[in-house]
Coordinates of C-alpha atoms (C1' of nucleotides) in Angstrom, one line a residue:
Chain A
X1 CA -308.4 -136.7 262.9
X2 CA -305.8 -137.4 265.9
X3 CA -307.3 -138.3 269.2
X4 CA -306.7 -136.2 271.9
X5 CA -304.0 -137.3 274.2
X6 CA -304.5 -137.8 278.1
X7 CA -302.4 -135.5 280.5
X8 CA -300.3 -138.6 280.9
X9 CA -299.0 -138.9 277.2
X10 CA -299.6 -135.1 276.9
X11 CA -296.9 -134.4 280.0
X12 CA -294.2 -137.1 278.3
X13 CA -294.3 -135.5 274.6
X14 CA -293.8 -132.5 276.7
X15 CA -290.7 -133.4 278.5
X16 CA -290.0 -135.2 275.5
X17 CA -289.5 -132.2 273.5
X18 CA -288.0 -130.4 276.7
X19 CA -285.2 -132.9 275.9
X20 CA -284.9 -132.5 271.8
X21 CA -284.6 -128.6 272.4
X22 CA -282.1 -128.7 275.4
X23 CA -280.1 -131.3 272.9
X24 CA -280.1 -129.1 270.2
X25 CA -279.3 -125.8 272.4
X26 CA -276.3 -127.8 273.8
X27 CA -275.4 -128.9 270.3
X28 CA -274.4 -125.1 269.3
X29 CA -270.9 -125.8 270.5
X30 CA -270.0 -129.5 270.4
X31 CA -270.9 -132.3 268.2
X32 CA -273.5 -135.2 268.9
X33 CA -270.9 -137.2 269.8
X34 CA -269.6 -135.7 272.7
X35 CA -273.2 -135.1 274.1
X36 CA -273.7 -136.6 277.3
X37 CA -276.7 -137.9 278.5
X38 CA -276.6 -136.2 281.9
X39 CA -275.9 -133.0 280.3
X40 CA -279.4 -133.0 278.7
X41 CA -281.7 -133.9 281.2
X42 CA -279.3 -131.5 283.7
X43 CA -280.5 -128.3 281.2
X44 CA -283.8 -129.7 281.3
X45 CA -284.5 -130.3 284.8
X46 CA -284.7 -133.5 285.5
X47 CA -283.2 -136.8 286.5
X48 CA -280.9 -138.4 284.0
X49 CA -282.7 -141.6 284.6
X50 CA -286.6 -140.0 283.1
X51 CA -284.0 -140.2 280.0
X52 CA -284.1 -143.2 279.3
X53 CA -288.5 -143.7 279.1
X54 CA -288.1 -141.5 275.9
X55 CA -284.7 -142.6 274.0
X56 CA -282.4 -145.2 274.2
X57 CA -279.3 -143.3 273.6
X58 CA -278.1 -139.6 272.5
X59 CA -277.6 -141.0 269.3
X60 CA -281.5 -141.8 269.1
X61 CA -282.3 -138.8 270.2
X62 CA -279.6 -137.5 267.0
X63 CA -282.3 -139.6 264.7
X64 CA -285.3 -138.2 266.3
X65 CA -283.6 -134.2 265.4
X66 CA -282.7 -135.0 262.4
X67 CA -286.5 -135.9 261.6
X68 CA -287.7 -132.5 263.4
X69 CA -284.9 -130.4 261.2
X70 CA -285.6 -132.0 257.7
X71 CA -288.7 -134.0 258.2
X72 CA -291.3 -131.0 257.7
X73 CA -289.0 -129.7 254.8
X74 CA -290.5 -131.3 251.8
X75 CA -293.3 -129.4 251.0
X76 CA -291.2 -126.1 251.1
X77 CA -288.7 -127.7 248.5
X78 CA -291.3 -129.0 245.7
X79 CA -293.0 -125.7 246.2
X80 CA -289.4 -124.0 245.4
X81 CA -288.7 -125.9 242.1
X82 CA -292.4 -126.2 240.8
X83 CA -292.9 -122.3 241.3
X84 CA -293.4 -120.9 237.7
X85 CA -291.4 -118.1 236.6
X86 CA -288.1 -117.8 235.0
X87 CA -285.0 -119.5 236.1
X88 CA -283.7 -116.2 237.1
X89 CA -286.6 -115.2 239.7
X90 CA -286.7 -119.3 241.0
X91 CA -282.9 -118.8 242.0
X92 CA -283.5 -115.8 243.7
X93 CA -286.8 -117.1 245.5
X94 CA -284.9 -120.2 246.7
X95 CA -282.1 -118.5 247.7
X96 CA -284.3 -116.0 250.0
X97 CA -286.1 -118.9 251.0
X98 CA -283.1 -120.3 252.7
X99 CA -281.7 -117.1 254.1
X100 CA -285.1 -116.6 255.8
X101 CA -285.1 -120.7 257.1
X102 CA -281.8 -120.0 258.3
X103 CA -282.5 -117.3 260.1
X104 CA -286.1 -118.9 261.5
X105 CA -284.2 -122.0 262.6
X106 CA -280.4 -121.5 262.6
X107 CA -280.0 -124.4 265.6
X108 CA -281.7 -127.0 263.2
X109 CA -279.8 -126.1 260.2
X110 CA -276.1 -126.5 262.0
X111 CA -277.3 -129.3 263.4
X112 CA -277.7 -130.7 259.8
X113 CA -274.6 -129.6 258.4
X114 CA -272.4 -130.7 261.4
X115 CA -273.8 -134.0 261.8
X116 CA -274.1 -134.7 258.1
X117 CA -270.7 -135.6 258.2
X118 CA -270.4 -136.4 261.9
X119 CA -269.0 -139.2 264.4
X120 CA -272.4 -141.2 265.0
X121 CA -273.2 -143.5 261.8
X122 CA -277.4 -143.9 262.3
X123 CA -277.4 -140.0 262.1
X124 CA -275.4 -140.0 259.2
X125 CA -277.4 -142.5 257.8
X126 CA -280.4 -140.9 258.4
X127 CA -279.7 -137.7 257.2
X128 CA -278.2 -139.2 254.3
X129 CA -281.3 -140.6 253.5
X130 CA -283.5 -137.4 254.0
X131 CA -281.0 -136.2 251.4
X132 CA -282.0 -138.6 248.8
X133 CA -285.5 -138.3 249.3
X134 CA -285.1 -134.4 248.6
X135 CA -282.9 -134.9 245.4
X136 CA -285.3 -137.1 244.5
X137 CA -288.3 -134.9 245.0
X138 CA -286.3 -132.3 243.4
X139 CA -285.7 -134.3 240.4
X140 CA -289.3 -135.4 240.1
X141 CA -290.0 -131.5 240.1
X142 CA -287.4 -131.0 237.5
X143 CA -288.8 -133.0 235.5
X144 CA -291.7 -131.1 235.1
X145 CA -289.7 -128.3 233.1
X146 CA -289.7 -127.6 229.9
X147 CA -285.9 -127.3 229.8
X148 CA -285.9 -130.7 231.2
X149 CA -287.2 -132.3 227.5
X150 CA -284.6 -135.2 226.5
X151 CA -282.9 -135.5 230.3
X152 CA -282.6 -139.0 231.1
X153 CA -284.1 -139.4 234.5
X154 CA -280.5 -140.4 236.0
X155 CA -279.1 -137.0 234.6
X156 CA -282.0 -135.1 236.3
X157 CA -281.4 -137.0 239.8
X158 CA -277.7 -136.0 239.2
X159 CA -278.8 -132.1 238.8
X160 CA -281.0 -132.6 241.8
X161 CA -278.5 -134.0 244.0
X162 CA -276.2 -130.8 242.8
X163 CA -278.9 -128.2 243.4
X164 CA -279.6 -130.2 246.8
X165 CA -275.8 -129.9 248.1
X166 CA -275.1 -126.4 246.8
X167 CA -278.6 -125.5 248.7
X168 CA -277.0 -126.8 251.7
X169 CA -274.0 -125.7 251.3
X170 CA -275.4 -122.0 250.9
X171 CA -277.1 -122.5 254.1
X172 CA -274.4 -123.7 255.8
X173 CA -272.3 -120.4 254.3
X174 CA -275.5 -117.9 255.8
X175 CA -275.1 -119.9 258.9
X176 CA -271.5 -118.6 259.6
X177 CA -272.3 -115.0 258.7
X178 CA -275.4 -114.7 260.9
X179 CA -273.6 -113.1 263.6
X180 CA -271.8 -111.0 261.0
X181 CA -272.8 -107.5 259.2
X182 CA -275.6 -107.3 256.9
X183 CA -273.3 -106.1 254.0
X184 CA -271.6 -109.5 254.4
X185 CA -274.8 -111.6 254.6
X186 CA -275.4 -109.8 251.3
X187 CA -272.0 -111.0 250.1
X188 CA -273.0 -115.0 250.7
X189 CA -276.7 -114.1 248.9
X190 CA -275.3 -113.2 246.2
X191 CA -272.2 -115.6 245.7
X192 CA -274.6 -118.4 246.1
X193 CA -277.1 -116.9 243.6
X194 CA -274.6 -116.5 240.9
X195 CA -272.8 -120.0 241.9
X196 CA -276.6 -121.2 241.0
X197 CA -277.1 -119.4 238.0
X198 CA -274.0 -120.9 236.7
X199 CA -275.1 -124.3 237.6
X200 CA -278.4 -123.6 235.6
X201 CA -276.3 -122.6 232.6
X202 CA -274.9 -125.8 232.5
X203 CA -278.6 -126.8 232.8
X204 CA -279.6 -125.4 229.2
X205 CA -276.6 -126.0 227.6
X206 CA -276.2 -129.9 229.0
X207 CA -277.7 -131.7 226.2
X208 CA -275.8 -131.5 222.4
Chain B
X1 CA -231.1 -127.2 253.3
X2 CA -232.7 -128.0 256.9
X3 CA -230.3 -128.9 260.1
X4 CA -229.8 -132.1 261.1
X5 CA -232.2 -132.7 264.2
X6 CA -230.3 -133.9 267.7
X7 CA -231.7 -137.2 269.3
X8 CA -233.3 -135.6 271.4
X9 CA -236.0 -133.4 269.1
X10 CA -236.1 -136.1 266.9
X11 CA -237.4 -138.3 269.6
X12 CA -239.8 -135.3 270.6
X13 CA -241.2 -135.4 267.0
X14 CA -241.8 -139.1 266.6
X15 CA -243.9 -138.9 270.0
X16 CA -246.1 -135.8 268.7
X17 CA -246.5 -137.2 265.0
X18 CA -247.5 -140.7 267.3
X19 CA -250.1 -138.2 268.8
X20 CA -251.4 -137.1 265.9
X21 CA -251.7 -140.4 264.1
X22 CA -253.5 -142.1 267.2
X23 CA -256.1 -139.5 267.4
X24 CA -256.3 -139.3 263.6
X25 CA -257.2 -143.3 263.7
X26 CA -259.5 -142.4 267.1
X27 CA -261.5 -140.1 264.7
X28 CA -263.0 -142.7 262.5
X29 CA -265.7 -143.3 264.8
X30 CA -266.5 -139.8 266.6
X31 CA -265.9 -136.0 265.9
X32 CA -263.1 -134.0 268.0
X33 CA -264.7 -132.0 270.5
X34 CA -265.6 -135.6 272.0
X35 CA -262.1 -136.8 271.4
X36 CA -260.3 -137.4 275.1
X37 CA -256.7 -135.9 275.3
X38 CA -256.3 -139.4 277.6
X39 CA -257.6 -141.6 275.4
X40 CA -254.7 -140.5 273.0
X41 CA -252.0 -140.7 274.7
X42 CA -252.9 -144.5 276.0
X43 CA -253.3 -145.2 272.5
X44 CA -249.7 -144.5 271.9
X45 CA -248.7 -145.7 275.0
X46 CA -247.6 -142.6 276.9
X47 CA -248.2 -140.7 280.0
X48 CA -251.2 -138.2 280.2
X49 CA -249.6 -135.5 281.1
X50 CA -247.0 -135.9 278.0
X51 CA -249.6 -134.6 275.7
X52 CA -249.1 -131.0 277.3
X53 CA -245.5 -131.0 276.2
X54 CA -246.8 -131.2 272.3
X55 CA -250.1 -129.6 272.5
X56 CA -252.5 -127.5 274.6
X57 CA -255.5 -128.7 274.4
X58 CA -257.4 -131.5 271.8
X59 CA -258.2 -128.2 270.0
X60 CA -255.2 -127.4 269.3
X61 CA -253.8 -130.7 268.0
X62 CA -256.7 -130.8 265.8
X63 CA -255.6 -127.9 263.8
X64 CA -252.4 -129.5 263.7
X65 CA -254.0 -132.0 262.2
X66 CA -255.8 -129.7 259.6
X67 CA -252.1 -128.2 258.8
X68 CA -251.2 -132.0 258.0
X69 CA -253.9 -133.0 255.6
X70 CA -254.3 -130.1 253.7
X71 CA -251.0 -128.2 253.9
X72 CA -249.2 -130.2 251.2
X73 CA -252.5 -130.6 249.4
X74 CA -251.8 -127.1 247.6
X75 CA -249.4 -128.0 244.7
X76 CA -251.4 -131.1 243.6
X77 CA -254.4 -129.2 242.9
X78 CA -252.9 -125.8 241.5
X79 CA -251.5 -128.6 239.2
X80 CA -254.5 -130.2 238.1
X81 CA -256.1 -127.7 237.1
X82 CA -253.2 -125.8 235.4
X83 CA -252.9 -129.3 233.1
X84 CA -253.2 -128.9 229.6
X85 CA -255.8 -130.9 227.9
X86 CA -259.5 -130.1 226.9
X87 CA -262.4 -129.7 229.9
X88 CA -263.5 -133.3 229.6
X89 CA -259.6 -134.9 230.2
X90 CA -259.6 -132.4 233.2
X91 CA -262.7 -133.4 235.0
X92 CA -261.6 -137.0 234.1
X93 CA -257.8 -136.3 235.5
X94 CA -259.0 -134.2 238.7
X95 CA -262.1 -137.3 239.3
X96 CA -259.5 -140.0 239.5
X97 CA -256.6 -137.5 241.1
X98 CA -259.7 -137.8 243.9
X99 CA -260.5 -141.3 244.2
X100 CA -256.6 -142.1 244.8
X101 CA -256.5 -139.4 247.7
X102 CA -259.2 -140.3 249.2
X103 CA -257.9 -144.3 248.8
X104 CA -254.3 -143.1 250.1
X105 CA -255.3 -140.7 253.3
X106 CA -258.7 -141.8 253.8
X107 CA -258.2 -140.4 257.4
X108 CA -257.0 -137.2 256.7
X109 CA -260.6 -136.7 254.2
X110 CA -263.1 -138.0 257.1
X111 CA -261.3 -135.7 259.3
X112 CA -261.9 -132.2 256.7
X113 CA -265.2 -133.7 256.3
X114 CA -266.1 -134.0 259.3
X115 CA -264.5 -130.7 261.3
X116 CA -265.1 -128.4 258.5
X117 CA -268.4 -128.3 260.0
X118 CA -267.7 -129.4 264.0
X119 CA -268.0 -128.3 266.9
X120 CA -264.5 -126.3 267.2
X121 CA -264.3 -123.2 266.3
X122 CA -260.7 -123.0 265.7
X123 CA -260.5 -126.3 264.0
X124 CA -263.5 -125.3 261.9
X125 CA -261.4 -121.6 261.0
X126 CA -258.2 -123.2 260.1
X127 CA -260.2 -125.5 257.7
X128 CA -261.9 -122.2 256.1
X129 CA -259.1 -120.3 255.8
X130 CA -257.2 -123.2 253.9
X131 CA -260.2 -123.5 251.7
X132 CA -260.3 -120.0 250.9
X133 CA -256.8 -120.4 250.0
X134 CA -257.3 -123.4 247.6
X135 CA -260.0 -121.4 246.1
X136 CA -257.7 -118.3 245.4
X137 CA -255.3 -120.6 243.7
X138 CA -257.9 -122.4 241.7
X139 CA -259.4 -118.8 240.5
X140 CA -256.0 -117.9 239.5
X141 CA -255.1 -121.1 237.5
X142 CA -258.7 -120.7 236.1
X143 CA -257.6 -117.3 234.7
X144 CA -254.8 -118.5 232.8
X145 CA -257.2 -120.3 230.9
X146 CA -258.5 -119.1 227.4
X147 CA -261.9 -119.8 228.6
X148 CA -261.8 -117.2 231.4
X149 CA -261.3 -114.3 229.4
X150 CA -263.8 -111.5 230.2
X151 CA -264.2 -112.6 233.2
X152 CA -263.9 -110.7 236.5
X153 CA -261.9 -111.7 239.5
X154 CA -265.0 -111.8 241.5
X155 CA -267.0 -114.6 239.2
X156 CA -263.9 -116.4 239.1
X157 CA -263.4 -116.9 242.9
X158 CA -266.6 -117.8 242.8
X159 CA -266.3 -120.4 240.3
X160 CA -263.2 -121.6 242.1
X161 CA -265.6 -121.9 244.8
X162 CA -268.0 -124.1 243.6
X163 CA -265.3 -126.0 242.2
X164 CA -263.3 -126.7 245.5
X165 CA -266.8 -126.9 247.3
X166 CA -267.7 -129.9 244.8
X167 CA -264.5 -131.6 245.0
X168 CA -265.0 -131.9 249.0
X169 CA -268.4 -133.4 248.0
X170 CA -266.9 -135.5 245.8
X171 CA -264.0 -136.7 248.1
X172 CA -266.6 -137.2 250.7
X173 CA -268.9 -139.1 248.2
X174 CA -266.0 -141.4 247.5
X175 CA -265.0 -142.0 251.6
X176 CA -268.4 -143.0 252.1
X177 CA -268.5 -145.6 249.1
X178 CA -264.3 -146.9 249.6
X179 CA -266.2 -150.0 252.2
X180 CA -268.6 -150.6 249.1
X181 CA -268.3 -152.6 245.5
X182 CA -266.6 -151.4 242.9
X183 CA -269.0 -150.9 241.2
X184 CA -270.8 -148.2 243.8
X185 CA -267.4 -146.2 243.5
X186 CA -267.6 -146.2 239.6
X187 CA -271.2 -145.5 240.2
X188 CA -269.9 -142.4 242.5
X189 CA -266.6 -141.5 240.0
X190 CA -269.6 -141.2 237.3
X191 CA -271.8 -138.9 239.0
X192 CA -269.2 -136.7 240.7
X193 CA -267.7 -136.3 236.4
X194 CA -270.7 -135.3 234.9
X195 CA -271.7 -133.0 237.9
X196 CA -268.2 -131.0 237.3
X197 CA -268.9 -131.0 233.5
X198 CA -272.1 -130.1 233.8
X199 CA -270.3 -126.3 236.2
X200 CA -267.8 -126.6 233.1
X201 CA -270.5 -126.3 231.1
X202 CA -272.3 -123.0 232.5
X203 CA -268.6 -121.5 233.1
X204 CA -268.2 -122.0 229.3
X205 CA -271.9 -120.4 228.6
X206 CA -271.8 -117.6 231.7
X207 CA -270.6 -114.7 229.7
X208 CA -273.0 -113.0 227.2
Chain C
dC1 C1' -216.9 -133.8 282.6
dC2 C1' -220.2 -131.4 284.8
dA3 C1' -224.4 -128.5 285.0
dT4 C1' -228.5 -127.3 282.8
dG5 C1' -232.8 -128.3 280.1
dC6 C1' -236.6 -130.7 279.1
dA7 C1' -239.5 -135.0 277.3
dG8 C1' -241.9 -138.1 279.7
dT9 C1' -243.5 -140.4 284.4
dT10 C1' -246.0 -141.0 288.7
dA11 C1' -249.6 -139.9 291.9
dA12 C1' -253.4 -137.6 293.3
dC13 C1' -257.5 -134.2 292.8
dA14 C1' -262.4 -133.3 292.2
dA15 C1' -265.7 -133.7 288.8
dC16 C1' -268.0 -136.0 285.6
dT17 C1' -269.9 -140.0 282.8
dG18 C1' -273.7 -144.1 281.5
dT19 C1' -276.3 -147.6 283.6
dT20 C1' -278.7 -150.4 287.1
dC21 C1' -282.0 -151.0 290.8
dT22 C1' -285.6 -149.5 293.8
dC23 C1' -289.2 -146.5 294.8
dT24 C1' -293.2 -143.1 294.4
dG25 C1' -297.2 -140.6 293.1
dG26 C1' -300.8 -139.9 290.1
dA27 C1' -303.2 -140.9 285.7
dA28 C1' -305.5 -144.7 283.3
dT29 C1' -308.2 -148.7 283.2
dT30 C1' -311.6 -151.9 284.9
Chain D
dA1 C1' -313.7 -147.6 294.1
dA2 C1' -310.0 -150.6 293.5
dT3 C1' -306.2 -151.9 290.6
dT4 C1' -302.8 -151.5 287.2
dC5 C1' -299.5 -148.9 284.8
dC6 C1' -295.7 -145.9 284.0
dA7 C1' -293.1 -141.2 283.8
dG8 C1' -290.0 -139.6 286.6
dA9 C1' -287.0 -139.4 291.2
dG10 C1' -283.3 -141.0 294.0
dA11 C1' -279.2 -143.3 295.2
dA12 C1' -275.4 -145.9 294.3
dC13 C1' -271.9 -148.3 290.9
dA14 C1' -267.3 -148.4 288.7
dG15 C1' -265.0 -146.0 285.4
dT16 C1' -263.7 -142.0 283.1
dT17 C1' -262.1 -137.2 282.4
dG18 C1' -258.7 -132.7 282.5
dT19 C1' -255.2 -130.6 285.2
dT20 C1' -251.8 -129.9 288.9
dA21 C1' -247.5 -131.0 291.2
dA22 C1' -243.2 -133.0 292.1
dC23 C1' -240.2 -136.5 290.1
dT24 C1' -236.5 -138.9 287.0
dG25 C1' -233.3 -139.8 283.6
dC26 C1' -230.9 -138.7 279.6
dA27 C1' -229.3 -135.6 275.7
dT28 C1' -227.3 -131.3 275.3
dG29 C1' -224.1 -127.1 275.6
dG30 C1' -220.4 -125.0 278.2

DNA sequence: CCATGCAGTTAACAACTGTTCTCTGGAATT
DNA sequence: AATTCCAGAGAACAGTTGTTAACTGCATGG
C-alpha cells in the first residue's frame, strides 16, 4: 500500500507532470534535442528556475518520458502473444491493439519512434533498452507455443525482436495517417497485417 | 556530356557541398530541427549570412541532404536484388552490401535514421517518398523472380516493404554496433541474415 | 576593356538560451 | 509554537540565435 503523500510532495509531482506533458505537447514538432528548457516551464507557467528541483536536464526529462510511454506497456504485450487463438485472429488482435494505442496516445508513440533514433544518447539508450526487455518478453511468450517446439531460444529472441520492430514500425505507419481519411488508415491495417502474416509463415516453415 | 563549370560556380559548389558536409558531421550528436544555420557556417569558416545564398532555411538543406544519401543509393539495391543466385547467397550478398555502406557513409545512415522520423516535416516527406520509391523498385525486381509468380502487385509492394523497412533496421543495427567489437557486428550481421531469411521464407510459403 | 552579376563579408537588431545566486512563503518536523 | 526545509520566484549573467541591410571584390558576358 503507498502512503499518502503530503500537499507538499503532492503539489511537486503535480508540477512535475505539468512539465512531462508540456514537454511532450512541444515535442509534436521538433526533436528532444532542440527542446529548450525555458520553453517548457514557459508552456507550463512557471519560472525556468522551479525546472531544475525536478530534472537535471531536458534530456532527463527525455528518460523520465520514455518510462511514461513504454514503461506501463508490458502487461499489454504478454497479454497480446499469450492470447490463445489462431495465428490469424492474434495478428489481427495485435494489430487493432495498436491502431487503438495509437490513437489513445499518439504524442507518446511519436515520441518513441522519433527519439528512438534521435540526437540525445541516454534516450536512445533507454529506449533501446525498453526494447529489449519487450523482445524479450515477447520471446518468453513465444515460447509458450506449440509452433515454437525445436526453436532454439536465440532464434525465438530473433522472431521477437522482428515482431517487436515491425510492431513499431506499424505504429509509427498509423501515426502518419491519423490525420488522414479512414479508407487510408484501413490501407496501413491491413498492409501491416499481411506484412505480419508473412512474417508468421516464415514462423511455421523456419525449422527443416 | 555536362558543361564545363566557370570558376566562379565551381567555387559556389565547393562552398554548398562544404555546407552540407559540416552539418552532416554536426549531426552525429543532435537531430536537425536543433541544428543552427550559424553553427554551420562557422564550421566551415564562412559568413552567416552566406548560407542564404545556398539554402533557405536548415530545412531545406536537410532535404538536400536526403537527395545526397539516398539519391545514388537506387541502382545498388535494384542490383542486389536482381542478382542471380539462390535466396540464401542473396540475403548473404545484400547483409554484407550493408555492413560496407554503413562502414563507408556512416553519416549519411544516422542521418535517414534519424530524420526519417524527426521533427521536419519536409525532411521527413523527402525521406518517405524515396522509400516508397526503393520499395517500388524492389517489388518490381521481386517480380522478375520465379518465386513471385501468382503473386499480385499489391502483396509484392508489400513485401518490398518489409524488405526495405528491414534493411533500414538492419543498417541502423549495424551504425549502432560500428564503435563495438567485431564480434558484436558479426553478432548483428547474424541476426539481421536469419531475420531476412526467415520474410524469405513466408514469401516462398504465402501463396496457397 | 568596361559594366554587370553575384558569392561572400561586415555590422547590427531584438529575441532567445542555460545557469547562478538570492529570496520567499508555506508545509513539515520537532 | 518555534524551527527547519524546500518548491518555486525573481533578477541578472554572458552567449547564442535567425534575419536584415548595405558593402566589397572578382569572375563573367558584351
Amino acid at each position: 500500500m503507498s502512503h499518502t503523500l503530503g500537499i507538499r510532495q503532492a503539489q511537486k509531482q503535480k508540477t512535475r507532470q505539468a512539465l512531462l506533458d508540456s514537454a511532450l505537447g512541444l515535442l509534436e514538432h521538433q526533436s528532444l534535442s532542440s527542446l529548450g528548457l525555458r520553453e517548457v516551464t514557459r508552456a507550463v507557467g512557471v519560472a525556468p528556475t522551479a525546472f531544475y528541483r525536478h530534472f537535471r536536464s531536458t534530456a532527463d526529462l527525455g528518460v523520465a518520458l520514455v518510462e511514461e510511454a513504454l514503461g506501463s506497456l508490458h502487461p499489454m504485450i504478454e497479454d497480446t502473444v499469450s492470447t490463445a487463438g489462431d495465428s490469424d485472429e492474434r495478428i489481427a488482435r495485435a494489430v487493432e491493439l495498436i491502431a487503438h494505442h495509437v490513437g489513445a496516445h499518439p504524442a507518446h508513440v511519436r515520441f518513441i519512434a522519433r527519439e528512438r533514433h534521435g540526437g540525445v544518447q541516454p534516450v536512445r539508450d533507454a529506449i533501446r533498452e525498453q526494447l529489449a526487455r519487450f523482445a524479450e518478453e515477447v520471446a518468453h511468450a513465444l515460447a509458450e507455443h506449440p509452433e515454437s517446439a525445436g526453436w532454439s531460444d536465440d532464434d525465438l529472441l530473433m522472431l521477437a525482436g522482428l515482431y517487436v520492430d515491425h510492431m513499431l514500425m506499424a505504429a509509427s505507419a498509423f501515426l502518419e495517417a491519423l490525420d488522414g481519411s479512414e479508407a487510408e488508415r484501413e490501407r496501413v491495417a491491413r498492409t501491416a497485417s499481411r506484412q505480419m502474416r508473412l512474417i508468421s509463415i516464415g514462423r511455421r516453415h523456419w525449422l527443416g
